[in-house]
CSV table of C-alpha atoms in Angstrom, one decimal:
chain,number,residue,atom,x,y,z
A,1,UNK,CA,-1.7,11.3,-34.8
A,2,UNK,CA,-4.1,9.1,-33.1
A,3,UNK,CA,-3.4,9.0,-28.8
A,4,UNK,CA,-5.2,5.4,-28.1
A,5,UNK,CA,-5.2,2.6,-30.4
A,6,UNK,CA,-8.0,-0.2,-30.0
A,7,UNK,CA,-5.3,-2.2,-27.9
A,8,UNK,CA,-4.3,1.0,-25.2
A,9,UNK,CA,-8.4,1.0,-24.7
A,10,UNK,CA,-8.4,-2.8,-23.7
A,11,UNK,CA,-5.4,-2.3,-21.8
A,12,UNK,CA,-6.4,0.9,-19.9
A,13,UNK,CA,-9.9,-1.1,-18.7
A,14,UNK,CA,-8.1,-4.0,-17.1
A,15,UNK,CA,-5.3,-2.6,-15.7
A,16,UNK,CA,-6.9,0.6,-14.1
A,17,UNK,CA,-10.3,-2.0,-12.9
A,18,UNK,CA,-12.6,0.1,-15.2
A,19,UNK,CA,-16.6,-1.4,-14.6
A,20,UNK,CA,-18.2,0.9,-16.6
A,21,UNK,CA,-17.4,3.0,-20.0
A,22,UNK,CA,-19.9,5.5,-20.9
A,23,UNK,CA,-20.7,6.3,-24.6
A,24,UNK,CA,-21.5,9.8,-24.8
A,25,UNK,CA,-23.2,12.4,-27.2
A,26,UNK,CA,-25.5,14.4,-27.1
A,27,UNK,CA,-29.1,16.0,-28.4
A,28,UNK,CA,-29.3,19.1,-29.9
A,29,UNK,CA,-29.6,21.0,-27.6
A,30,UNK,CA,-26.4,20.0,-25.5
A,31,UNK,CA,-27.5,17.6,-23.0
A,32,UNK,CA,-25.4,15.7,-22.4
A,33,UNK,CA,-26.6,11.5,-22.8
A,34,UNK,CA,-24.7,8.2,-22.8
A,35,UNK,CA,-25.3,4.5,-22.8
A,36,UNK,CA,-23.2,2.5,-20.4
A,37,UNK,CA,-21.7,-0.2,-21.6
A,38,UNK,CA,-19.2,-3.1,-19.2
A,39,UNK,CA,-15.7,-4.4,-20.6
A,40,UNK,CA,-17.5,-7.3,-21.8
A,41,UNK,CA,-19.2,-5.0,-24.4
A,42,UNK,CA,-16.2,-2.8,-25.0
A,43,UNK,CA,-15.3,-5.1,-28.6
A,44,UNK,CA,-18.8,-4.4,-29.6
A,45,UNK,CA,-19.0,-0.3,-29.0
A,46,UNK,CA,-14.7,-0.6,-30.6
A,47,UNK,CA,-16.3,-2.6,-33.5
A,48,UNK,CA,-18.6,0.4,-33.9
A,49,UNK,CA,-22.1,-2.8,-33.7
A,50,UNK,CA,-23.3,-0.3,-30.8
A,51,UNK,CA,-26.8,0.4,-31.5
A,52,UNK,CA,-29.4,2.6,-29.7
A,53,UNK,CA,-33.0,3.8,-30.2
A,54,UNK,CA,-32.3,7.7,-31.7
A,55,UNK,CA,-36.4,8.3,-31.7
A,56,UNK,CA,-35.8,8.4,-27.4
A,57,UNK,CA,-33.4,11.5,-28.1
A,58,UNK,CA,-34.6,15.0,-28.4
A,59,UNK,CA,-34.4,16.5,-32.2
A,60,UNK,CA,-33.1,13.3,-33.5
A,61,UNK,CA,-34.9,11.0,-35.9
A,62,UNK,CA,-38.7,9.6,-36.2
A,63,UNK,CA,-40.1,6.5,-35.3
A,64,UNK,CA,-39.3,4.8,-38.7
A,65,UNK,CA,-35.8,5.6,-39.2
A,66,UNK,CA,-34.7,4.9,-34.9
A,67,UNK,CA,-31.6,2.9,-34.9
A,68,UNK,CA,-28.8,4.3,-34.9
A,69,UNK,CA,-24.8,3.3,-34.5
A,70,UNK,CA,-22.2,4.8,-32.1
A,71,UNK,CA,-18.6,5.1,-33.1
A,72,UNK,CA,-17.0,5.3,-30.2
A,73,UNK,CA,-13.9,8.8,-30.4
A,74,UNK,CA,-10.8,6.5,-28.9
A,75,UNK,CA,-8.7,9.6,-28.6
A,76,UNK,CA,-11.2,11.0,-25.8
A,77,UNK,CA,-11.0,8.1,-23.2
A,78,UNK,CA,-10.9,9.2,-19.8
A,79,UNK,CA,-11.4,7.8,-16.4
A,80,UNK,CA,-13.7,10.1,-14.1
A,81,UNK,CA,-11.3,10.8,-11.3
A,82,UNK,CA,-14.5,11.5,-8.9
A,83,UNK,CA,-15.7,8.1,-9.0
A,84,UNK,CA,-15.1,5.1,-6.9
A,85,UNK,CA,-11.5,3.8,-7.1
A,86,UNK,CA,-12.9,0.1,-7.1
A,87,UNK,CA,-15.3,-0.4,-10.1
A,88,UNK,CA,-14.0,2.9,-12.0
A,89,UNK,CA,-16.1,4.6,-14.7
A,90,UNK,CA,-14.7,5.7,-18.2
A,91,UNK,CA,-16.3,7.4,-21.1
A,92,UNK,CA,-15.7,7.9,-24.7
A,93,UNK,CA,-17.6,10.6,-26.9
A,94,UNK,CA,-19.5,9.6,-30.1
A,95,UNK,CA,-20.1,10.2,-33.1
A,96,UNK,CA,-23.7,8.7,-34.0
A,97,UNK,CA,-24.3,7.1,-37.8
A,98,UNK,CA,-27.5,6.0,-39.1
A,99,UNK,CA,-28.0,2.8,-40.0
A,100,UNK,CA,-26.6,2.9,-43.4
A,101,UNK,CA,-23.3,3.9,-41.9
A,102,UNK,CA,-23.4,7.1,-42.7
A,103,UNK,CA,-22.7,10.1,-40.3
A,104,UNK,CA,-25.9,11.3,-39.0
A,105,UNK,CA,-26.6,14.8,-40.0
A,106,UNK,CA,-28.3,15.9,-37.1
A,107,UNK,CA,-25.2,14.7,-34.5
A,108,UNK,CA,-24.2,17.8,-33.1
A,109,UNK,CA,-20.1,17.0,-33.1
A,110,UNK,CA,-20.9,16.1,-37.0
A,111,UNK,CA,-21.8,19.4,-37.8
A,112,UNK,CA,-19.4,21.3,-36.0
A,113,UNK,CA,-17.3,19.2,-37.9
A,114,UNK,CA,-18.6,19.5,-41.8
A,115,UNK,CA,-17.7,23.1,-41.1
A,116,UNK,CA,-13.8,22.5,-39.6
A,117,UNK,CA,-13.4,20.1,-43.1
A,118,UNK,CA,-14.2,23.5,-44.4
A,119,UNK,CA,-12.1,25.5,-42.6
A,120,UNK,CA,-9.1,22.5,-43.1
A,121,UNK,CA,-10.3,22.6,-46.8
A,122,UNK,CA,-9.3,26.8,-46.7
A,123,UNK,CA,-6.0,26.1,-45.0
A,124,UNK,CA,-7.5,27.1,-41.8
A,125,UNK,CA,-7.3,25.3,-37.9
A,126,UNK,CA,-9.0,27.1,-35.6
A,127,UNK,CA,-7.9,26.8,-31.8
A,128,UNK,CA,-10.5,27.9,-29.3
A,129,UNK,CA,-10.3,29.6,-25.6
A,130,UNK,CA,-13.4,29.4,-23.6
A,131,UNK,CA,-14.1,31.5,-20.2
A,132,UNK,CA,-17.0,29.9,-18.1
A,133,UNK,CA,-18.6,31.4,-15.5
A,134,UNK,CA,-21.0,29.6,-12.6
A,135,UNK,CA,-22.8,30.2,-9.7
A,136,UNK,CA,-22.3,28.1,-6.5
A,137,UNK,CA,-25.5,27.7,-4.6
A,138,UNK,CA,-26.0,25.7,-1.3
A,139,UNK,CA,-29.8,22.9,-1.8
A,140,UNK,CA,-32.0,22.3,1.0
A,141,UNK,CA,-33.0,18.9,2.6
A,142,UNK,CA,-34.6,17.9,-0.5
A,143,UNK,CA,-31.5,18.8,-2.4
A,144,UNK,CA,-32.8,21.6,-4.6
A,145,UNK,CA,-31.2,24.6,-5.3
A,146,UNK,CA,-31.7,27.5,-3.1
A,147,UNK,CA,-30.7,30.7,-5.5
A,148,UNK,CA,-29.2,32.6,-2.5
A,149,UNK,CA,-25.8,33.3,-0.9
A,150,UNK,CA,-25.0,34.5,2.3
A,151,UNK,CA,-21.2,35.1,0.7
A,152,UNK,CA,-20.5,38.5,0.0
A,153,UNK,CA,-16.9,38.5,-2.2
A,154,UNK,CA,-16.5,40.0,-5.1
A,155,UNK,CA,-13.8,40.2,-8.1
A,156,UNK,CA,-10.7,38.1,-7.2
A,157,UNK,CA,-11.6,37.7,-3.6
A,158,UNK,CA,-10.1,35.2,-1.5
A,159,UNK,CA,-11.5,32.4,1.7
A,160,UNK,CA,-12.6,33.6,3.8
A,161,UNK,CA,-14.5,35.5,1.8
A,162,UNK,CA,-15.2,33.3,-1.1
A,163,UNK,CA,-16.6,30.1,0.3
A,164,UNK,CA,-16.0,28.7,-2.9
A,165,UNK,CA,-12.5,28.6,-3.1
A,166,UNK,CA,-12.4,24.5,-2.3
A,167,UNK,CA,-14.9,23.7,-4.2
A,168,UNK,CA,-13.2,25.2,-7.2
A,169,UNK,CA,-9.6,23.9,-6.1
A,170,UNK,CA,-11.5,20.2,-6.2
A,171,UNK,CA,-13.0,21.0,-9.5
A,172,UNK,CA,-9.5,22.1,-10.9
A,173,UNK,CA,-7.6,18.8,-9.7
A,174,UNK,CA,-10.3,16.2,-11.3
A,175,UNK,CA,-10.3,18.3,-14.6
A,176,UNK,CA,-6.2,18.6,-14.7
A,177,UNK,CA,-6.4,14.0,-14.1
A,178,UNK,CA,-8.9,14.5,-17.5
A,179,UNK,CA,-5.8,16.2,-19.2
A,180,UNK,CA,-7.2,19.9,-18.9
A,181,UNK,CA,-4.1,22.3,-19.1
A,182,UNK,CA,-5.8,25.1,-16.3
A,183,UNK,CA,-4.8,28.9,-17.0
A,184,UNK,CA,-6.5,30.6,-14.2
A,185,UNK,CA,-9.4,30.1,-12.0
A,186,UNK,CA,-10.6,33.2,-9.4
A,187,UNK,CA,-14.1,34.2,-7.9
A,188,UNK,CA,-16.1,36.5,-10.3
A,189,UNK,CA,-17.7,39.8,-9.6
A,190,UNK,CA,-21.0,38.7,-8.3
A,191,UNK,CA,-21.4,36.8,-4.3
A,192,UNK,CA,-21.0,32.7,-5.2
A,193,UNK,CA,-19.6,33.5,-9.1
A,194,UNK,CA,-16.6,31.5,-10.0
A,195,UNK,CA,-15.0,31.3,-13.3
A,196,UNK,CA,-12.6,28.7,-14.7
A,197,UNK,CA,-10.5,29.2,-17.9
A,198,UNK,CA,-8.5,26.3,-19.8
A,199,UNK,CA,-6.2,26.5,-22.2
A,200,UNK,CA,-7.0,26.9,-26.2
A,201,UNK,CA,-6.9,23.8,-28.2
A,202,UNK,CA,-8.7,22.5,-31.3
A,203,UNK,CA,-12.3,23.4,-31.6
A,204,UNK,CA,-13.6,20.2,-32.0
A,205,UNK,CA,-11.9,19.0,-28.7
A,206,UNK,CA,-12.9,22.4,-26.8
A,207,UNK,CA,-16.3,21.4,-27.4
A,208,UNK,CA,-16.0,17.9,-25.8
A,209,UNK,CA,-14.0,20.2,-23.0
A,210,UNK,CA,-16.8,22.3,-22.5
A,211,UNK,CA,-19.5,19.4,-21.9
A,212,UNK,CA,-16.6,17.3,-19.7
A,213,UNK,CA,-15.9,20.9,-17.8
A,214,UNK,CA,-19.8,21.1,-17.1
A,215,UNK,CA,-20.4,17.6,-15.9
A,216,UNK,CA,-17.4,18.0,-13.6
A,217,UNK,CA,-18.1,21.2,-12.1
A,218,UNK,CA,-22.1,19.8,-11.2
A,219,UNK,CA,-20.8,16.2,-10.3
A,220,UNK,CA,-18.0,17.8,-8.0
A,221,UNK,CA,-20.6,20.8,-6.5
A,222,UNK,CA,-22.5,18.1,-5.5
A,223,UNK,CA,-20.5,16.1,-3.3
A,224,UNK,CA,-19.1,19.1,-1.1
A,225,UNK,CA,-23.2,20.5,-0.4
A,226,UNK,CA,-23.8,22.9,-3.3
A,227,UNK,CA,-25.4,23.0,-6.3
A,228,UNK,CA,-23.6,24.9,-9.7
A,229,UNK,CA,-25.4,26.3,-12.3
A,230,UNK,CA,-24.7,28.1,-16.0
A,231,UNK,CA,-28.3,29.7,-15.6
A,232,UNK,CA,-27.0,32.9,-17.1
A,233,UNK,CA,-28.8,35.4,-14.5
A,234,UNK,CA,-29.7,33.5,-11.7
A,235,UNK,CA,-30.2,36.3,-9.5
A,236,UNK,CA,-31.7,40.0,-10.3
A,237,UNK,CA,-29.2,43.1,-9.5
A,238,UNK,CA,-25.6,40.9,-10.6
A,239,UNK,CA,-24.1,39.9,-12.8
A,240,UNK,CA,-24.9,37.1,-14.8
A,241,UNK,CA,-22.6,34.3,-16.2
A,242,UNK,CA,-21.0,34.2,-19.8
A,243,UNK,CA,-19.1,31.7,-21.9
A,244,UNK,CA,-16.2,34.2,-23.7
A,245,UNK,CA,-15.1,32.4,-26.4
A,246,UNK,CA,-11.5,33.5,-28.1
A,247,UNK,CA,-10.8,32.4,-31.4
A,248,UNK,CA,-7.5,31.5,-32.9
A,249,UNK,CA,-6.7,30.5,-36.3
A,250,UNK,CA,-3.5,29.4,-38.1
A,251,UNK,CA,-2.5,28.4,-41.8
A,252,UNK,CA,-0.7,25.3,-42.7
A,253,UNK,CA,2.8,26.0,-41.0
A,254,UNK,CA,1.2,26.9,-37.9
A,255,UNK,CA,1.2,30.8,-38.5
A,256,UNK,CA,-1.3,32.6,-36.6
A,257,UNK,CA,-3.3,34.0,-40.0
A,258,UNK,CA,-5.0,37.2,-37.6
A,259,UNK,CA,-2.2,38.8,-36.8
A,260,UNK,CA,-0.5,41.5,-39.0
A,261,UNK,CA,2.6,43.7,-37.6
A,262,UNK,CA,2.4,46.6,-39.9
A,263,UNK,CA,-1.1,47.1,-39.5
A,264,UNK,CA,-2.4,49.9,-36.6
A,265,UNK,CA,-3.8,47.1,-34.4
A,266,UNK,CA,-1.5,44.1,-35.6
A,267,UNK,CA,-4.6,42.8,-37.3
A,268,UNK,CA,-4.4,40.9,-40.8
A,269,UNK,CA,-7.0,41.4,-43.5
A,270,UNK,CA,-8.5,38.0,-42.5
A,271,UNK,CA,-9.2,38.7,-38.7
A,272,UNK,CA,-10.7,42.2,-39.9
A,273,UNK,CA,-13.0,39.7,-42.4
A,274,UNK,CA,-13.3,37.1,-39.8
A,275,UNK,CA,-14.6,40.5,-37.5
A,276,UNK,CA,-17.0,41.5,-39.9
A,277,UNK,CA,-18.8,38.2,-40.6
A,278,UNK,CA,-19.4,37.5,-36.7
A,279,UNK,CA,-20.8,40.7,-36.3
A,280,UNK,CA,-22.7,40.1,-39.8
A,281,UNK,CA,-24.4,37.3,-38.6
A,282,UNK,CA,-24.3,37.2,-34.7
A,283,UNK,CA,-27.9,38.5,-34.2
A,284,UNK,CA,-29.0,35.3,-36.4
A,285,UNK,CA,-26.5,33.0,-34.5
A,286,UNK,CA,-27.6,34.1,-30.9
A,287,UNK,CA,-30.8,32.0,-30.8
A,288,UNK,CA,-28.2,29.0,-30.3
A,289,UNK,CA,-25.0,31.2,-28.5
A,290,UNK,CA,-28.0,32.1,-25.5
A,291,UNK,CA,-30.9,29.6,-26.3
A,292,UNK,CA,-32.9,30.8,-23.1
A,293,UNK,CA,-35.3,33.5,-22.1
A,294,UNK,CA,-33.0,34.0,-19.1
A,295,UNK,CA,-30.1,34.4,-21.1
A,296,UNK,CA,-31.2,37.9,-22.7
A,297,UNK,CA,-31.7,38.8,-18.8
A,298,UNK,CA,-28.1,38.7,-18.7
A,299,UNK,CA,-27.2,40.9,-21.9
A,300,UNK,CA,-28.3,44.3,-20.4
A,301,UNK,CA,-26.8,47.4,-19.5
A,302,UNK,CA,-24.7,47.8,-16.3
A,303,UNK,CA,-23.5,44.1,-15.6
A,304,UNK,CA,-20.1,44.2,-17.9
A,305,UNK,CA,-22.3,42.2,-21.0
A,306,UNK,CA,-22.3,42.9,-24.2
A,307,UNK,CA,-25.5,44.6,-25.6
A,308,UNK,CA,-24.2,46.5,-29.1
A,309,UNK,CA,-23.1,44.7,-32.5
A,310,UNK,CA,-19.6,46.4,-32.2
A,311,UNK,CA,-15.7,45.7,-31.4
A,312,UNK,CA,-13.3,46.9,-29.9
A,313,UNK,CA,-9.2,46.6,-29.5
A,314,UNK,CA,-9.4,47.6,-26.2
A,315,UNK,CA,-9.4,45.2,-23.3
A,316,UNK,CA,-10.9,48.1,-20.8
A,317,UNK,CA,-14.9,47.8,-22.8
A,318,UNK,CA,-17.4,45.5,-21.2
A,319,UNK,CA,-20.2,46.5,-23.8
A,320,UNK,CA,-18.8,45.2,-27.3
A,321,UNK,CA,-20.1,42.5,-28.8
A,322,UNK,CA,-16.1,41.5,-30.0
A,323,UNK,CA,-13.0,42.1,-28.2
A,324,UNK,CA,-9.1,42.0,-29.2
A,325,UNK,CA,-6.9,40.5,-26.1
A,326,UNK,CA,-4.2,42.4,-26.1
A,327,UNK,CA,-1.6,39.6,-27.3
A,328,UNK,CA,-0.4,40.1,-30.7
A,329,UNK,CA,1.6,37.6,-32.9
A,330,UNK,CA,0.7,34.1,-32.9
A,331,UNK,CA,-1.1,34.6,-29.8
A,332,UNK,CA,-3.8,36.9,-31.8
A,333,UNK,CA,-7.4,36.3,-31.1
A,334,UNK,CA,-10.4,37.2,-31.5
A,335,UNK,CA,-13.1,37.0,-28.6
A,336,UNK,CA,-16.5,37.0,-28.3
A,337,UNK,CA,-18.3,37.9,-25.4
A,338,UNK,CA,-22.3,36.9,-25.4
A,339,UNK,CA,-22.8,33.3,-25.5
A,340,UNK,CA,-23.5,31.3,-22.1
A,341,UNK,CA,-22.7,28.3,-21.0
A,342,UNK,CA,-26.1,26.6,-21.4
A,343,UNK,CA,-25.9,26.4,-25.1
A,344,UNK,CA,-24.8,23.5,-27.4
A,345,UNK,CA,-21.1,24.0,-27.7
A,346,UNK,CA,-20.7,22.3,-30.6
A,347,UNK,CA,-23.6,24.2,-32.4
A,348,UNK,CA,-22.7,27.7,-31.0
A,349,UNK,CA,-19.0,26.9,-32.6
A,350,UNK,CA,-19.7,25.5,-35.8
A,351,UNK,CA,-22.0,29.0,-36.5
A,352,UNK,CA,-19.6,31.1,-35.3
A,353,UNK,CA,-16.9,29.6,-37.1
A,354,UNK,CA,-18.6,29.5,-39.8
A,355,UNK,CA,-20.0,33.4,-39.5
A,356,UNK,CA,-15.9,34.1,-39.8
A,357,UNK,CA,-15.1,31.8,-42.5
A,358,UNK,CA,-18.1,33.6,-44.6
A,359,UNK,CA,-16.6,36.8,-43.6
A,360,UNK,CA,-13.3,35.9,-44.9
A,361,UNK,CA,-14.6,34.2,-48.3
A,362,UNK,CA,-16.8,37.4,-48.6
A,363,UNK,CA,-14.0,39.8,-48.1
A,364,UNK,CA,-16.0,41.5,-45.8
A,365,UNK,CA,-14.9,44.9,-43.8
A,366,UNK,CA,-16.4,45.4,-40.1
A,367,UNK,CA,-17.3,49.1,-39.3
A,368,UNK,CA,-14.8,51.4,-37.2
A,369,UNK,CA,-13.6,49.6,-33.5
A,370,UNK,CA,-15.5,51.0,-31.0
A,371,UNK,CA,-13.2,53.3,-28.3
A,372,UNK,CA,-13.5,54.1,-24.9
A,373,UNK,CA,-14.8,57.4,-25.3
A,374,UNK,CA,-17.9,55.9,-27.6
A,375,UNK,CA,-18.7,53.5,-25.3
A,376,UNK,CA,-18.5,56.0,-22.2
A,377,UNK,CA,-20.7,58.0,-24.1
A,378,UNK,CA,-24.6,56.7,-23.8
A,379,UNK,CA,-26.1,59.0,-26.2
A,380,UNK,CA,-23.9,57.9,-28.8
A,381,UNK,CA,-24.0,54.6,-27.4
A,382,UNK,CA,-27.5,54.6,-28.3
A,383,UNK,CA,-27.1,54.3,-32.5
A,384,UNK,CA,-25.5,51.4,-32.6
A,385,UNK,CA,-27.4,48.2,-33.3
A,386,UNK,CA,-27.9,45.8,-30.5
A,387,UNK,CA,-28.2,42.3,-29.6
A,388,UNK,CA,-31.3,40.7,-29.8
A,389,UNK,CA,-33.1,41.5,-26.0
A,390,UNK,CA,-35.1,38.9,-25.7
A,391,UNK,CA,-35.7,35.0,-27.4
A,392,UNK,CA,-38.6,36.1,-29.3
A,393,UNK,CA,-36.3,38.3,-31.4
A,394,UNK,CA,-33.7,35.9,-31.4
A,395,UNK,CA,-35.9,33.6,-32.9
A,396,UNK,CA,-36.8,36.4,-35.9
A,397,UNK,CA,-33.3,36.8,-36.6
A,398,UNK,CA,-32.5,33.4,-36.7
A,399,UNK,CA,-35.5,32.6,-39.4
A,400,UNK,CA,-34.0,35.5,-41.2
A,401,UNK,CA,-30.2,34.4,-42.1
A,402,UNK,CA,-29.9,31.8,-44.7
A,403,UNK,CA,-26.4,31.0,-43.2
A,404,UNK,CA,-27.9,29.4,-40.0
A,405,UNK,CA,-30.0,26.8,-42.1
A,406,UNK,CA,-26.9,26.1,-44.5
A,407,UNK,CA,-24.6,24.7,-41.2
A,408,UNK,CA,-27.5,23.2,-38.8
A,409,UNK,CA,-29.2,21.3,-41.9
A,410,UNK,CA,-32.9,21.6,-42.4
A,411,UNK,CA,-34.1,19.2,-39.7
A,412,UNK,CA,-32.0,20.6,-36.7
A,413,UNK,CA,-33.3,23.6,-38.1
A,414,UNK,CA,-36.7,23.4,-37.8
A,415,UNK,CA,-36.5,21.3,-34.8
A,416,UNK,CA,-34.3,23.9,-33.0
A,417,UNK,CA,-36.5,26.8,-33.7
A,418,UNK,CA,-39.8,24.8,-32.8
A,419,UNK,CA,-38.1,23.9,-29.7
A,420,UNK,CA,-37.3,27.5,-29.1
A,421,UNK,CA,-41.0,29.0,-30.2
A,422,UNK,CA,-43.0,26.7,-28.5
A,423,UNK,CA,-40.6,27.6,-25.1
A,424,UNK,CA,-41.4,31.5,-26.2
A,425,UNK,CA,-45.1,31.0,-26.6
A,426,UNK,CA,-45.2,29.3,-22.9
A,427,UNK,CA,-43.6,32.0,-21.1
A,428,UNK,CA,-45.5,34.6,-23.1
A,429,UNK,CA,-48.3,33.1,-21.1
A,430,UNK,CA,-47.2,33.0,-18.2
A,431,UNK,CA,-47.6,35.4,-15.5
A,432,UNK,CA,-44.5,36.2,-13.5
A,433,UNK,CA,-44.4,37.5,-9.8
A,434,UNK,CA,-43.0,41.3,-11.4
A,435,UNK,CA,-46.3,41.6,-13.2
A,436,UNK,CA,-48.1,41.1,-9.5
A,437,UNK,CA,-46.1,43.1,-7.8
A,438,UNK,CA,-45.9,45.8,-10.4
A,439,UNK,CA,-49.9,45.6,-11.5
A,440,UNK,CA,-51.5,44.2,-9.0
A,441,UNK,CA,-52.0,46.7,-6.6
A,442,UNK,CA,-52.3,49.9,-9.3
A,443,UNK,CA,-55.4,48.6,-11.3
C-alpha cells in the first residue's frame, strides 16, 4: 500500500511552500548525492524524464553509456524540518535506470533490493534495527573539526556532564517530523559519544533511514557549533563507534520465523541457519560492513568490539561477532555487532541478508554459542578465528567468497575493491606520526 500518490506530492509542495525537492541516491560507496529540482520540474522528475550525467558519479558508468533516469520513490517524501520555514526543501530517494529503462545494476538501493525479491520470493520479510553511534566534536574558526573534548561523561551520563545532551534532543525532534519512531537515545561510553536507536522496520526503508539519520545528525551538529562524525575510532585509548544491526524476519502471516519455544534458546532451525551463514561469510562481507583502514582500529580487544567469528545468547559478551537480544517470540533477532556507520547501508544489508538467506537455503549449522566463561577466558579466547584486523585482509577475503560478487554484480565489484586497494596501497605508504615517535629516536 502506497503512502503518496502523484497528486498528495503536488499537493504537499503548494500547500507546505516547498522551493526545492531534492532527488537523492547515492554512489557506491554511500555518499549520499542529489539533484535539486523546483516545483516547476516536479511533473518531469514524477514522469520519471529526469535525466543526469552517471559518468560524474563515483563507480557508476563510463563515458559512453552516461545518462541515466531517476525514478523518483513517492513513498519517501519528506520536508527537512531544519530548513527555512519560507522556501522549504523536500527530497525523494531514487532509484536510477539506464537509458533503456532498465534498473541500473550498479544503483545501490537496486541491489539491496534484487536480494529482498529473493528473500519475498522464500516467504521471507526481513525487518531491521540499527544502533548508531557518533562523536560530537566542537571546529575551530575555520570550521574544521577539532578531534578533542574537554567533556568527561561516560555510559548514560547526564548535562551537565554530557554537553551533548541538546544537541541530541534537537537531532531527535527533526528526525521524529521525518516519521522516525525513536527507542532510546543516551551518551555512550567514550567523552562526546552519543548513540541514537530507531525502531525496526523494512530493510529497504532502514537503509534510506540510515542515510536520512546521518545527514540529520551532521546538518543539526552544525548549527549548534559542533561537528559529528561516524569515523569509527576517532580517538586512540576509547571506544570507537559501531552500527549494531538486529535482524528480524517473518513468514507470510507475519510470524517471526527465528524464534522456536521448545528449543534451549527459543531459536528455530532457520535463525541457527541464518547464524551460520553470517558467520560463514562475514570475513568476506566486512570489506563493505567497515570499508576503512580506521575501521579495523576500532575492532580490537578491550573497547566492547567484536574481534572473533563467534555468537553468543548472552547479552552480557562484548567480543562476539553475533549476539541474541534477549527478547524471544516475535520479537527474536539476531544482531550483529561489527559494521560502522561509514559504510553503504544498502550494500552492507543486501550481503548480510543475503549471507543468512544462503545459510538457510544451505541448511547450514553454526558452531557451539560462545559463553561467558570462554569469552572471559583469553587463552581459549585465542583459537577462535577472528575478524579481518586490518583493510588489506579484508580485501583478501573479500576476493575470496564467490557470494560477494553474486549480490554486488561484477562492475560494483571490481570497482569497490579497486577503490578499496588503491586506498590500501596509499596508506601502506604513508608514514604515520607512531612510526616517528616509535623509530625515530631508536635507530
Amino acid at each position: 500500500m502506497t503512502k503518496y500518490t502523484r497528486e498528495d506530492i503536488f499537493r504537499i509542495v503548494e500547500d507546505e511552500d516547498v522551493a526545492f525537492i531534492r532527488l537523492q541516491f547515492c554512489d557506491i560507496f554511500g555518499n549520499p548525492k542529489n539533484i535539486a529540482i523546483t516545483p516547476s520540474q516536479l511533473e518531469v522528475a514524477l514522469d520519471r524524464e529526469l535525466t543526469f550525467d552517471g559518468s560524474a558519479v563515483e563507480g557508476f558508468v563510463r563515458k559512453n553509456e552516461s545518462e541515466m533516469y531517476l525514478y523518483p520513490d513517492l513513498d519517501s517524501f519528506e520536508i527537512y524540518p531544519w530548513r527555512p520555514q519560507s522556501g522549504k526543501v523536500a527530497r525523494m530517494f531514487c532509484d536510477v535506470y539506464t537509458l533503456d529503462r532498465k534498473p541500473f545494476e550498479g544503483d545501490p538501493r537496486n541491489i539491496l533490493r534484487r536480494v529482498l525479491q529473493k528473500a519475498e520470493d522464500m516467504g521471507i520479510t526481513f525487518k531491521v534495527n540499527p544502533e548508531i553511534e557518533f562523536f560530537l566534536f566542537g571546529c575551530d574558526d575555520s570550521g574544521n573539526p577539532v578531534p578533542e573534548t574537554k567533556e568527561t561523561a561516560g555510559y548514560f551520563d547526564v548535562a551537565p556532564a554530557d554537553m551533548g545532551e541538546n544537541v541530541r534532543r534537537d537531532i531527535i525532534l527533526n528526525l521524529e517530523d521525518m516519521n522516525f519512531n525513536i527507542l532510546s537515545s543516551h551518551h555512550e561510553i567514550a567523552p562526546a559519544q552519543h548513540e541514537i536507536d530507531f525502531e525496526n522496520d523494512e530493510a529497504g526503508r532502514i537503509a534510506d533511514m540510515i542515510q536520512t539519520f546521518k545527514m540529520a545528525v551532521k546538518t543539526i551538529a552544525k548549527k549548534h557549533g559542533y561537528y559529528a562524525t561516524f569515523m569509527p575510532k576517532p580517538l586512540e585509548g576509547v571506544n570507537g563507534s559501531g552500527m549494531h544491526i538486529s535482524f528480524s524476519a517473518f513468514d507470510k502471516d507475519g510470524t517471526n520465523i527465528f524464534t522456536d519455544s521448545s528449543d534451549e534458546l527459543g531459536l528455530s532451525e532457520k535463525a541457527y541457519s541464518f547464524i551460520a551463514g553470517l558467520l560463514d561469510h562475514m570475513e568476506g562481507i566486512s570489506l563493505v560492513t567497515n570499508p576503512l583502514i580506521n575501521s579495523y582500529k576500532r575492532l580490537v580487544p578491550g573497547y566492547d568490539a567484536p574481534i572473533n567469528m563467534t555468537w553468543t545468547a548472552s547479552s552480557a559478551n562484548r567480543t562476539s561477532l553475533i549476539r541474541i537480544p534477549y527478547k524471544r517470540g516475535n520479537k527474536t533477532r539476531i544482531e550483529l555487532r561489527n559494521p560502522d556507520a561509514t559504510c553503504n547501508p544498502y550494500l552492507a544489508l543486501a550481503l548480510c541478508i543475503a549471507a543468512g538467506l544462503d545459510g538457510i537455503e544451505e541448511e547450514m549449522l553454526p558452531p557451539k554459542q560462545l559463553s561467558m566463561q570462554q569469552a572471559d577466558d583469553n587463552e581459549n579466547a585465542e583459537r577462535f578465528d577472528t575478524l579481518p584486523q586490518t583493510l588489506g585482509q579484508a580485501i583478501t577475503a573479500f576476493t575470496k567468497d564467490p557470494l560477494v560478487k553474486k549480490v554486488l554484480g561484477d562492475d560494483v565489484y571490481a570497482k569497490f575493491l579497486e577503490a578499496k586497494e588503491s586506498e590500501w596501497k596509499r596508506f601502506r605508504s604513508c608514514v604515520t606520526q607512531w612510526e616517528m615517535n616509535e623509530y625515530l629516536g631508536k635507530y
